Coordinates of C-alpha atoms in Angstrom, one line a residue:
X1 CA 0.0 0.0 0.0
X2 CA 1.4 3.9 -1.3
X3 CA 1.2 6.7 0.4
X4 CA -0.8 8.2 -2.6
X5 CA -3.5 7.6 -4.8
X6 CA -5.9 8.7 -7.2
X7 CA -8.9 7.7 -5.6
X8 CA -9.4 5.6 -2.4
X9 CA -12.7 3.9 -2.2
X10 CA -13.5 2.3 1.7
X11 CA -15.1 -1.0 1.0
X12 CA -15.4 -3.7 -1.6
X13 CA -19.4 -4.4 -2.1
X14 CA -21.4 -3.2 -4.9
X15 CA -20.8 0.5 -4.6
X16 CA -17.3 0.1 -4.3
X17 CA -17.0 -2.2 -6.9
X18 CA -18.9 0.1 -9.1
X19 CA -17.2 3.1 -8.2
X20 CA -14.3 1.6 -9.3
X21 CA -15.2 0.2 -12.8
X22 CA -16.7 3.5 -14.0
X23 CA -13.7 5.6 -13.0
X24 CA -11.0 6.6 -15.8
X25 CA -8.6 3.1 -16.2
X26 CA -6.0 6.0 -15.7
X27 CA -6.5 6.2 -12.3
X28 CA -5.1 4.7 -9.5
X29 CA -7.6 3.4 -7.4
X30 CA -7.1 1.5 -4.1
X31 CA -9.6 -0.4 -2.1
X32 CA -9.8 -1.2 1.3
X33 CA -12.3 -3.6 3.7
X34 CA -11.9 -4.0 7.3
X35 CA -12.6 -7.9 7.0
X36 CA -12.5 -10.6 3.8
X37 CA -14.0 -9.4 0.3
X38 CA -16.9 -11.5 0.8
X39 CA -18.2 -9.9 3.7
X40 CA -19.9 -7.2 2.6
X41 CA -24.1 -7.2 2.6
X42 CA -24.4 -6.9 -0.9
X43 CA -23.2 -10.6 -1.0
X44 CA -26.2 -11.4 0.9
X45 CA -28.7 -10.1 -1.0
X46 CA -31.3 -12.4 -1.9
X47 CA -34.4 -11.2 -3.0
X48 CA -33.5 -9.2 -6.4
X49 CA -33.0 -6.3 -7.8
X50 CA -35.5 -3.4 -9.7
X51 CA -35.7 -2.6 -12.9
X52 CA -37.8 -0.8 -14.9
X53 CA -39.5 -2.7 -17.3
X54 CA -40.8 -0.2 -20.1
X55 CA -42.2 3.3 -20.2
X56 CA -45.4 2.6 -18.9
X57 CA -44.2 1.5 -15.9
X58 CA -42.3 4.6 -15.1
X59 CA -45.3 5.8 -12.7
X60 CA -46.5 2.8 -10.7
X61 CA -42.6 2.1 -10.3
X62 CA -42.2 5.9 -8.5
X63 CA -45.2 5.9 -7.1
X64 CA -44.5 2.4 -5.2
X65 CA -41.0 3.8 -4.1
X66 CA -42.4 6.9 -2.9
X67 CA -45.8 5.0 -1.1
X68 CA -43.0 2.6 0.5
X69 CA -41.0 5.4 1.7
X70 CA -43.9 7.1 3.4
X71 CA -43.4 10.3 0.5
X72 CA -40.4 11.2 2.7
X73 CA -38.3 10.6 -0.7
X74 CA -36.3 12.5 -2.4
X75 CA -38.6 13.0 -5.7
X76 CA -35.4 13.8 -8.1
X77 CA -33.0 10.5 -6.3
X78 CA -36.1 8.3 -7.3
X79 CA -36.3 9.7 -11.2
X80 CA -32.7 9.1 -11.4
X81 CA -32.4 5.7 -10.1
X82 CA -35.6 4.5 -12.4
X83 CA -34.3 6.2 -15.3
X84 CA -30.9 5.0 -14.9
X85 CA -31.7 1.1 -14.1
X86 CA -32.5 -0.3 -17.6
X87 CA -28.9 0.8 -18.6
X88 CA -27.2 -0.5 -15.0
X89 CA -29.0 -3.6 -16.0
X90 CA -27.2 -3.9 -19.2
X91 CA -23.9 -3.3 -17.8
X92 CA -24.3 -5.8 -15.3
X93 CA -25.2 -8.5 -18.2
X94 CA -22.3 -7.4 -19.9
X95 CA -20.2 -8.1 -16.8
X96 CA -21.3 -11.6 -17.0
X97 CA -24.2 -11.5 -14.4
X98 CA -26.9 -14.6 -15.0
X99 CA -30.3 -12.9 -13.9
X100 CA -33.1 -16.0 -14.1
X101 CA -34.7 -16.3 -17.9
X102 CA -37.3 -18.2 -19.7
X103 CA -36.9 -19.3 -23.2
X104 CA -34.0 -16.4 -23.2
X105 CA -36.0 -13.3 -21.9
X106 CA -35.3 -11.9 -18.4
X107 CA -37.7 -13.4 -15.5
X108 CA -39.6 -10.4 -13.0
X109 CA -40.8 -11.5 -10.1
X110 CA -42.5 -9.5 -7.3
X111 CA -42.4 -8.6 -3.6
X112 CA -44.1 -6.6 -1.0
X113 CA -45.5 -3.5 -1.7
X114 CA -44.5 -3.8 -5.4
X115 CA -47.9 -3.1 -7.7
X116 CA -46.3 -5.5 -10.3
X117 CA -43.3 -7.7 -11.0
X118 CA -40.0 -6.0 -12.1
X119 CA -37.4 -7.4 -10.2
X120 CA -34.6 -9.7 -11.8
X121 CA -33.1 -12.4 -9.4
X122 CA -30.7 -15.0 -9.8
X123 CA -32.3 -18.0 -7.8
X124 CA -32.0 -16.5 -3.8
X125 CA -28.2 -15.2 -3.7
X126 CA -29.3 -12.1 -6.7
X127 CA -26.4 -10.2 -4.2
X128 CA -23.9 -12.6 -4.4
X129 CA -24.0 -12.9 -8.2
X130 CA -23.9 -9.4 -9.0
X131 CA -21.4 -8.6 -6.2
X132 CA -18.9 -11.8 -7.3
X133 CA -19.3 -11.1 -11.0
X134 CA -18.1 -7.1 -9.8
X135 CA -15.4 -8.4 -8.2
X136 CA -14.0 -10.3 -10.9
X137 CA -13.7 -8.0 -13.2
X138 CA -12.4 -5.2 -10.7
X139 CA -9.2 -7.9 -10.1
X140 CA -8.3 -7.8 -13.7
X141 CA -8.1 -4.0 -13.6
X142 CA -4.2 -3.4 -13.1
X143 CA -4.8 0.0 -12.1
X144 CA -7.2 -1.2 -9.2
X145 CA -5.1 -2.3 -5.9
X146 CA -8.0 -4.2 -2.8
X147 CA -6.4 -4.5 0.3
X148 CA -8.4 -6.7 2.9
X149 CA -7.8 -6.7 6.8
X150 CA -7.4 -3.0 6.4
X151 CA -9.5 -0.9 8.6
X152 CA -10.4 2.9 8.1
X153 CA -10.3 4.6 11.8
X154 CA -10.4 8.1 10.3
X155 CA -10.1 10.8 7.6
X156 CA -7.2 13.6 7.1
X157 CA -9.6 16.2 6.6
X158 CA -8.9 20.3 7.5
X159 CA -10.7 23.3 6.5
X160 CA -13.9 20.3 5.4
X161 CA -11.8 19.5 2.5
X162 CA -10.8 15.9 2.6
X163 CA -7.1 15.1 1.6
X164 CA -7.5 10.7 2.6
X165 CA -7.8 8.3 5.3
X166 CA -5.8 6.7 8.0
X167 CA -6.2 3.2 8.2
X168 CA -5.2 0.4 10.6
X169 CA -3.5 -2.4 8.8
X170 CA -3.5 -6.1 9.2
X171 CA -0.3 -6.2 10.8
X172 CA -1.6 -3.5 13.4
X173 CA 0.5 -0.7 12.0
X174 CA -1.4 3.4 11.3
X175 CA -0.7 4.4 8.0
X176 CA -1.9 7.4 6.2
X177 CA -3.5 7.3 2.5
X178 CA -3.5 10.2 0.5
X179 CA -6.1 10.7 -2.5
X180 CA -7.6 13.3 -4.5
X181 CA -11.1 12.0 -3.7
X182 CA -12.4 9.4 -0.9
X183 CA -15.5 7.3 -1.2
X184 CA -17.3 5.9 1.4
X185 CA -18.6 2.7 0.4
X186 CA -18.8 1.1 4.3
X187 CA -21.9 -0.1 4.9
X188 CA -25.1 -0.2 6.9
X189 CA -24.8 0.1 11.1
X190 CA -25.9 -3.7 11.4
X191 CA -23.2 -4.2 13.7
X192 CA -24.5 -1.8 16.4
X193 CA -27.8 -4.3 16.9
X194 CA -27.9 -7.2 18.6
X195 CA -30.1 -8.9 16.3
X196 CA -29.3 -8.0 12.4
X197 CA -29.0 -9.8 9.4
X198 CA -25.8 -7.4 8.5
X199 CA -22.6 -8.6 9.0
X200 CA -21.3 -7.8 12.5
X201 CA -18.3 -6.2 11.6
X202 CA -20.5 -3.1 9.7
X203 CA -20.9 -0.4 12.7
X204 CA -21.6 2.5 10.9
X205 CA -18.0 4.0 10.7
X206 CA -18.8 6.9 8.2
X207 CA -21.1 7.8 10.7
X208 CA -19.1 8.0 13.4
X209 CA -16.5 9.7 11.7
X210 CA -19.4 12.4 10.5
X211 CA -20.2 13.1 14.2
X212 CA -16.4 14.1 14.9
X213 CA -15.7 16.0 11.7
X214 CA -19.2 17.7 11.4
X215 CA -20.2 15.7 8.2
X216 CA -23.8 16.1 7.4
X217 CA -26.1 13.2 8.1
X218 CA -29.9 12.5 7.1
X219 CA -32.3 10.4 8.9
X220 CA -30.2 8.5 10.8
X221 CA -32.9 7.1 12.5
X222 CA -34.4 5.4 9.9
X223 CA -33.8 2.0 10.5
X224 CA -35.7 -0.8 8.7
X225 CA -36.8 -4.0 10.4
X226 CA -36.9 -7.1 7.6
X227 CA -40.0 -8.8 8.9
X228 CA -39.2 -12.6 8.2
X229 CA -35.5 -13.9 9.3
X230 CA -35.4 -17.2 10.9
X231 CA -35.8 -17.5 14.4
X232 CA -33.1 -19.0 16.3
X233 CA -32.1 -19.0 20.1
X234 CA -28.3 -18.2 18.9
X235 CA -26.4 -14.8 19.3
X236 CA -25.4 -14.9 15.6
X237 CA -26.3 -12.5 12.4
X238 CA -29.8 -13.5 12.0
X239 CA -30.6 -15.5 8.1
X240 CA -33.0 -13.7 6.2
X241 CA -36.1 -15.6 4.5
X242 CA -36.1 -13.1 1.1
X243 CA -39.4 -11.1 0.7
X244 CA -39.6 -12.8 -2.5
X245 CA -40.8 -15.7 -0.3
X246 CA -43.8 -14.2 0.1
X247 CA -44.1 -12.6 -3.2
X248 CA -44.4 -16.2 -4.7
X249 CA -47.1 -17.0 -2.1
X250 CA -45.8 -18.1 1.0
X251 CA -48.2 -17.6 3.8
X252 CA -47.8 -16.2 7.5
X253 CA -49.4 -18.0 10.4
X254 CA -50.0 -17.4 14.5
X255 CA -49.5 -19.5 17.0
X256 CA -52.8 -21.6 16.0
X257 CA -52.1 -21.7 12.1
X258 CA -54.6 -18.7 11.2
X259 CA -53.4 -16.1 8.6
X260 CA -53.4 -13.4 9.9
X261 CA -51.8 -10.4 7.9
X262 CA -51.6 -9.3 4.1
X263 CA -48.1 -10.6 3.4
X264 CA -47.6 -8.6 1.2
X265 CA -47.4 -5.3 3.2
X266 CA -44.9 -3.0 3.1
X267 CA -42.2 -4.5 5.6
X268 CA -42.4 -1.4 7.9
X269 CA -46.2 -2.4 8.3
X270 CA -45.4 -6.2 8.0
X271 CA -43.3 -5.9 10.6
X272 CA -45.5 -4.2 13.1
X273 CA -48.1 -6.4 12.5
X274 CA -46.0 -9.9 13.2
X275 CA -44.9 -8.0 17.0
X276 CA -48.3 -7.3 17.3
X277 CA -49.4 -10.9 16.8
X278 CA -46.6 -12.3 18.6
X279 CA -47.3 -10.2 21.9
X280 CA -51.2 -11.5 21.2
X281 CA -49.5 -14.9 21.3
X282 CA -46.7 -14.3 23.7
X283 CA -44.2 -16.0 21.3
X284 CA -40.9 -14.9 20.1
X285 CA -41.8 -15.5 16.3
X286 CA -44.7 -16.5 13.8
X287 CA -45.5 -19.5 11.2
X288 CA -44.1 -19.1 7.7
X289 CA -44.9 -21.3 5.5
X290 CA -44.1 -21.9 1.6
X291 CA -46.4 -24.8 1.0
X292 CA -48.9 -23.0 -0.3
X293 CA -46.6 -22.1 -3.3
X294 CA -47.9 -24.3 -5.8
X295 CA -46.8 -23.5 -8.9
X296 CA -42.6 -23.9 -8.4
X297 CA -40.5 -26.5 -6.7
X298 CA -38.7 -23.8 -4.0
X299 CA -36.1 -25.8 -3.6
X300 CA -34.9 -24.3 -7.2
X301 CA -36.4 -20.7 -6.7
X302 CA -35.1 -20.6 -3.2
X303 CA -32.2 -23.1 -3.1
X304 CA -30.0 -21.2 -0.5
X305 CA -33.4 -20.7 1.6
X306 CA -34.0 -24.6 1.5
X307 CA -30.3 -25.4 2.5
X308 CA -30.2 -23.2 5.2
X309 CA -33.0 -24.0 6.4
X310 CA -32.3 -27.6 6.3
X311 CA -29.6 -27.1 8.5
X312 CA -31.7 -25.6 11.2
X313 CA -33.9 -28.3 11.5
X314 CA -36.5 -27.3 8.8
X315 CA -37.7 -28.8 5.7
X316 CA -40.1 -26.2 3.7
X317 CA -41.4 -28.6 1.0
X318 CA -43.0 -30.4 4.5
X319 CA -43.3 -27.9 7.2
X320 CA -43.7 -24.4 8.3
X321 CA -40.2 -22.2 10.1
X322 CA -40.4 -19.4 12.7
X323 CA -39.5 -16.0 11.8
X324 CA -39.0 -13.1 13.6
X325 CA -38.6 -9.4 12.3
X326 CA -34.7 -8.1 12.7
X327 CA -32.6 -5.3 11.9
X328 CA -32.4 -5.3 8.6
X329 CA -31.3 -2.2 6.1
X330 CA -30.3 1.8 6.7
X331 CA -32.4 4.4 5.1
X332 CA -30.2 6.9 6.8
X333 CA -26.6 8.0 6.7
X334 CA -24.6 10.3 5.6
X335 CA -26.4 13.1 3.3
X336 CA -25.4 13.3 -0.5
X337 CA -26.4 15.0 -3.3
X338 CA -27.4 12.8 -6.7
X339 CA -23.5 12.7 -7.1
X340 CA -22.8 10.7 -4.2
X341 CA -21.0 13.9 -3.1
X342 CA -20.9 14.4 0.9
X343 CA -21.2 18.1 2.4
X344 CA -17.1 17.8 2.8
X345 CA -15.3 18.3 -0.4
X346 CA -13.5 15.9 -2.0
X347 CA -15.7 13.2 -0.1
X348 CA -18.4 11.0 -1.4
X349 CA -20.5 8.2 0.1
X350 CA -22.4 5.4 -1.7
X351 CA -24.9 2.5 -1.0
X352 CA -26.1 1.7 2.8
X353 CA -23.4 4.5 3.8
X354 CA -25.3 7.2 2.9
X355 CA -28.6 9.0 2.3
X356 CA -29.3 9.9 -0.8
X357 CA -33.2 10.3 -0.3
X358 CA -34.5 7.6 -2.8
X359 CA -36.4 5.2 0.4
X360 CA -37.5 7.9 2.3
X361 CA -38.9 6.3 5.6
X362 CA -38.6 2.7 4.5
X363 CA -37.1 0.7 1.7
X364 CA -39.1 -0.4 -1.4
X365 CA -37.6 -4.4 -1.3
X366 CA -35.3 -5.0 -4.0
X367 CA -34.4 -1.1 -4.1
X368 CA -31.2 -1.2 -2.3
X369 CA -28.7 -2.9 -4.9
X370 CA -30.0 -0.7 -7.8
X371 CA -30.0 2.4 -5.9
X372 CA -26.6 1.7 -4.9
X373 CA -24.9 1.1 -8.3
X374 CA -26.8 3.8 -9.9
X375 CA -25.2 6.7 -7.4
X376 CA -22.0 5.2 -7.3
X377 CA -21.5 5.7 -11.1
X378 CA -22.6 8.9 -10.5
X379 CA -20.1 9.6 -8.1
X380 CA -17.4 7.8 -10.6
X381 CA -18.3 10.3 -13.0
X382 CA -18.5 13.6 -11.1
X383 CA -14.8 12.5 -9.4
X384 CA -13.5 12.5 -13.0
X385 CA -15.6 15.4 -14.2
X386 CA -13.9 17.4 -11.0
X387 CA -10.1 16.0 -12.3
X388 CA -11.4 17.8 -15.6
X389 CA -11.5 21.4 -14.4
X390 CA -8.7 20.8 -12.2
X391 CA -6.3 20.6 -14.7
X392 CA -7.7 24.0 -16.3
X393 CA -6.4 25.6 -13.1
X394 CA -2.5 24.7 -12.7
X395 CA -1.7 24.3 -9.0
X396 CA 0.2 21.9 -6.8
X397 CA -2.0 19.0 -4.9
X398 CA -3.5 20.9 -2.3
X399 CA -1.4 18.2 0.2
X400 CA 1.6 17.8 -1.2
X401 CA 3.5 19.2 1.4
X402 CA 1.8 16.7 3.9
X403 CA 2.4 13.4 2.1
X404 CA 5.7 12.7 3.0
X405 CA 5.4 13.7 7.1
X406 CA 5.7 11.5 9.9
X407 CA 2.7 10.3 11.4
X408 CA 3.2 12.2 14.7
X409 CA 3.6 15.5 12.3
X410 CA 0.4 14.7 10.8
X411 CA -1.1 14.1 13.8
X412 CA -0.5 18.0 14.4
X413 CA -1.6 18.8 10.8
X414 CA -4.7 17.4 11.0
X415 CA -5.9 17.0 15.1
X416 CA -5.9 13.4 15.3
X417 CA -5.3 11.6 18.5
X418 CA -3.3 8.5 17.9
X419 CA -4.0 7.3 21.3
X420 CA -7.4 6.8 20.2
X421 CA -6.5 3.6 17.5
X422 CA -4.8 1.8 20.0
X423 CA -7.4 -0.2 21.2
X424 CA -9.9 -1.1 18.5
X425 CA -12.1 -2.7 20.1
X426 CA -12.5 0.1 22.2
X427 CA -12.6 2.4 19.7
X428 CA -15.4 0.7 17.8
X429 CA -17.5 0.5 21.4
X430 CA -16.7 4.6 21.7
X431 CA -18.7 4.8 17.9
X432 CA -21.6 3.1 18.7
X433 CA -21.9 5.1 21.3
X434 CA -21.8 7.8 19.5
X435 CA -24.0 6.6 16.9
X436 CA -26.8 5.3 19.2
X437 CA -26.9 9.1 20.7
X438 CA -27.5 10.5 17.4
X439 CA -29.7 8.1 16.6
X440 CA -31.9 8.9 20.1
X441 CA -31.2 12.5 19.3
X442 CA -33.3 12.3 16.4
X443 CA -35.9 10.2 18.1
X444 CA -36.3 12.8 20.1
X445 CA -36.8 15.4 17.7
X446 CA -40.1 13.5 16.0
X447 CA -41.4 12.9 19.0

């Protein structure tokens, strides 16, 4: 790892991934994750992803994502991401992802809340295709450098310009990274709940790092609850039964096998309605059960669903599983505008990092992976576009003289306290602190 590059994006999912592919191949990009390239949400995924289908489903399309999001939406994020998917769609193909297809045209299916189907899957791991097939082809870029193990525990930032990052490397050592522009590509704040189906190790560091540098934030308290992940009595991240479940006509049951909700509701409202049953009950889940799906074998449509599952105990094509609503997605984050550009120059944030105003109060399902590759080329785009005019005004790099000092120097340069990345663990406890204050903060607020 340099001490300078072009760009440095934090974190290898699907807006990371895309970042990287639509930025010049003259740049030198490198990428970072705090754990193993595989452990980012976007591999897990399952349900699908939008798309719109033609022009006459422009309105019911925007008028499901704003209904969803409770019209707390940003009205010009949503045009862009429905315009724009048709043509992320295509590029994905192109990058060699297999969305499902009969007799050789693309497959919709549907999910909550959704007033028709336009979502393309590949069987139940849609996340893990499109995120693999992304991170294929950003290892045969030579200009593109991903270093794993490699933690981001703050930004050089001064005067709300941002000038790179310090990270924390496997080996334990602080190291400061220079770039023209930073993206934050991080994550949700999974990792701050006890029950999630997010990876642990995603806390919500661009957040944390917001709060100390006065980053702007949005809705940081909009939190979405997946209604359905499998019940279990273990402290682990919690399995998610895909929305697309019910879309295909599974059923929910209480405690004495009566339906008792529209599963198709929006999952906020799905979700309200299963604790509502299970306090009626005084159980720590509800039935679901995929028997009444007639018209598919579901161990093909949902073959990671029926393994897992399987594992637990459960078989689906014979019985019914408890599910229990858990932390699930971040509407929230850190505030951009429809360039993935941050209020801090130099300093963009992508997918469940940031807040970009296209779900509003709550997430249309299967919103999430387009949303995030359609503002990450964006981003991709304006970074380049900024490299543009900066050549027309001849200047030297506005931290040139910085790159080359001692990490005790820089310390001075740019206030941070070293101390503070000693203990990481520690350090990561201190951000969730933080977080979960802001996050009361604004409870408090709409109250």
């Amino acid at each position: 790892m340099k001490r300078q590059y072009d760009v440095i994006i934090v974190g290898c999912g699907v807006a990371g991934c895309f970042t990287a592919l639509h930025l010049p191949k003259d740049r030198d990009i490198l990428m970072i994750t705090k754990s193993d390239l595989e452990e980012s949400d976007s591999f897990l995924a399952q349900g699908g992803i939008c798309v719109l289908k033609n022009d006459e489903d422009y309105d019911s399309f925007y008028e499901d994502t704003m209904r969803a999001g409770h019209y707390e939406n940003r009205p010009e994020s949503v045009d862009i991401m429905i315009r724009s998917s048709r043509e992320v769609i295509n590029e994905l193909i192109q990058f060699g992802v297999d969305f499902a297809r009969e007799n050789g045209e693309l497959v919709y299916t549907r999910e909550g809340a959704h007033s028709t189907n336009r979502i393309l899957y590949h069987d139940d791991v849609t996340g893990k295709e499109i995120t693999s097939k992304l991170l294929a082809e950003v290892k045969t870029r030579e200009n593109i450098t991903i270093m794993t193990q490699t933690a981001m525990v703050d930004i050089l930032c001064r005067e709300n310009c941002c000038d790179g990052i310090l990270v924390k490397t496997k080996a334990g050592e602080l190291q400061p990274v220079f770039a023209q522009h930073v993206m934050w590509a991080c994550g949700g704040i999974g990792g701050i709940y006890e029950n999630s189906t997010n990876f642990p190790h995603l806390t919500g560091d661009a957040l944390a790092l917001s709060l100390r540098h006065n980053v702007r934030l949005q809705n940081v308290n909009y939190v979405q609850i997946h209604p359905t992940t499998l019940y279990s009595k273990k402290k682990e991240r919690r399995f998610l039964i895909s929305e697309s479940v019910r879309g295909e006509g599974a059923h929910l049951y209480d405690k004495n096998g009566n339906r008792f909700v529209d599963e198709l509701l929006p999952r906020d409202i799905l979700t309200q309605e299963i604790r509502k049953q299970m306090k009626k009950d005084g159980t720590d889940y509800v039935w679901l059960s995929m028997l009444p799906i007639q018209d598919m074998d579901v161990r093909v449509r949902f073959p990671n669903i029926y393994r897992k599952c399987l594992e637990e105990g459960y078989d689906v094509t014979k019985e019914w599983i408890p599910v229990v609503p858990a932390q699930h997605y971040f509407m929230g984050g850190v505030y951009v505008d429809r360039n993935s550009h941050t209020s801090m120059k130099h300093l963009y944030a992508s997918g469940e990092t940031c807040c970009n105003g296209v779900h509003g109060a709550n997430r249309l399902a299967s919103n999430s992976l387009l949303e995030s590759l359609v503002f990450a080329k964006n981003a991709a785009f304006h970074m380049a576009k900024v490299d543009e005019e900066d050549k027309k005004k001849p200047h030297k790099p506005r931290f040139e003289d910085y790159v080359n000092l001692s990490i005790k120097e820089l310390a001075k340069v740019y206030q941070l306290f070293l101390e503070e990345y000693d203990n990481l663990e520690e350090f990561y406890k201190n951000n969730k602190e933080k977080i979960w204050e802001e996050i009361r903060r604004e409870q408090e607020k709409q109250k």
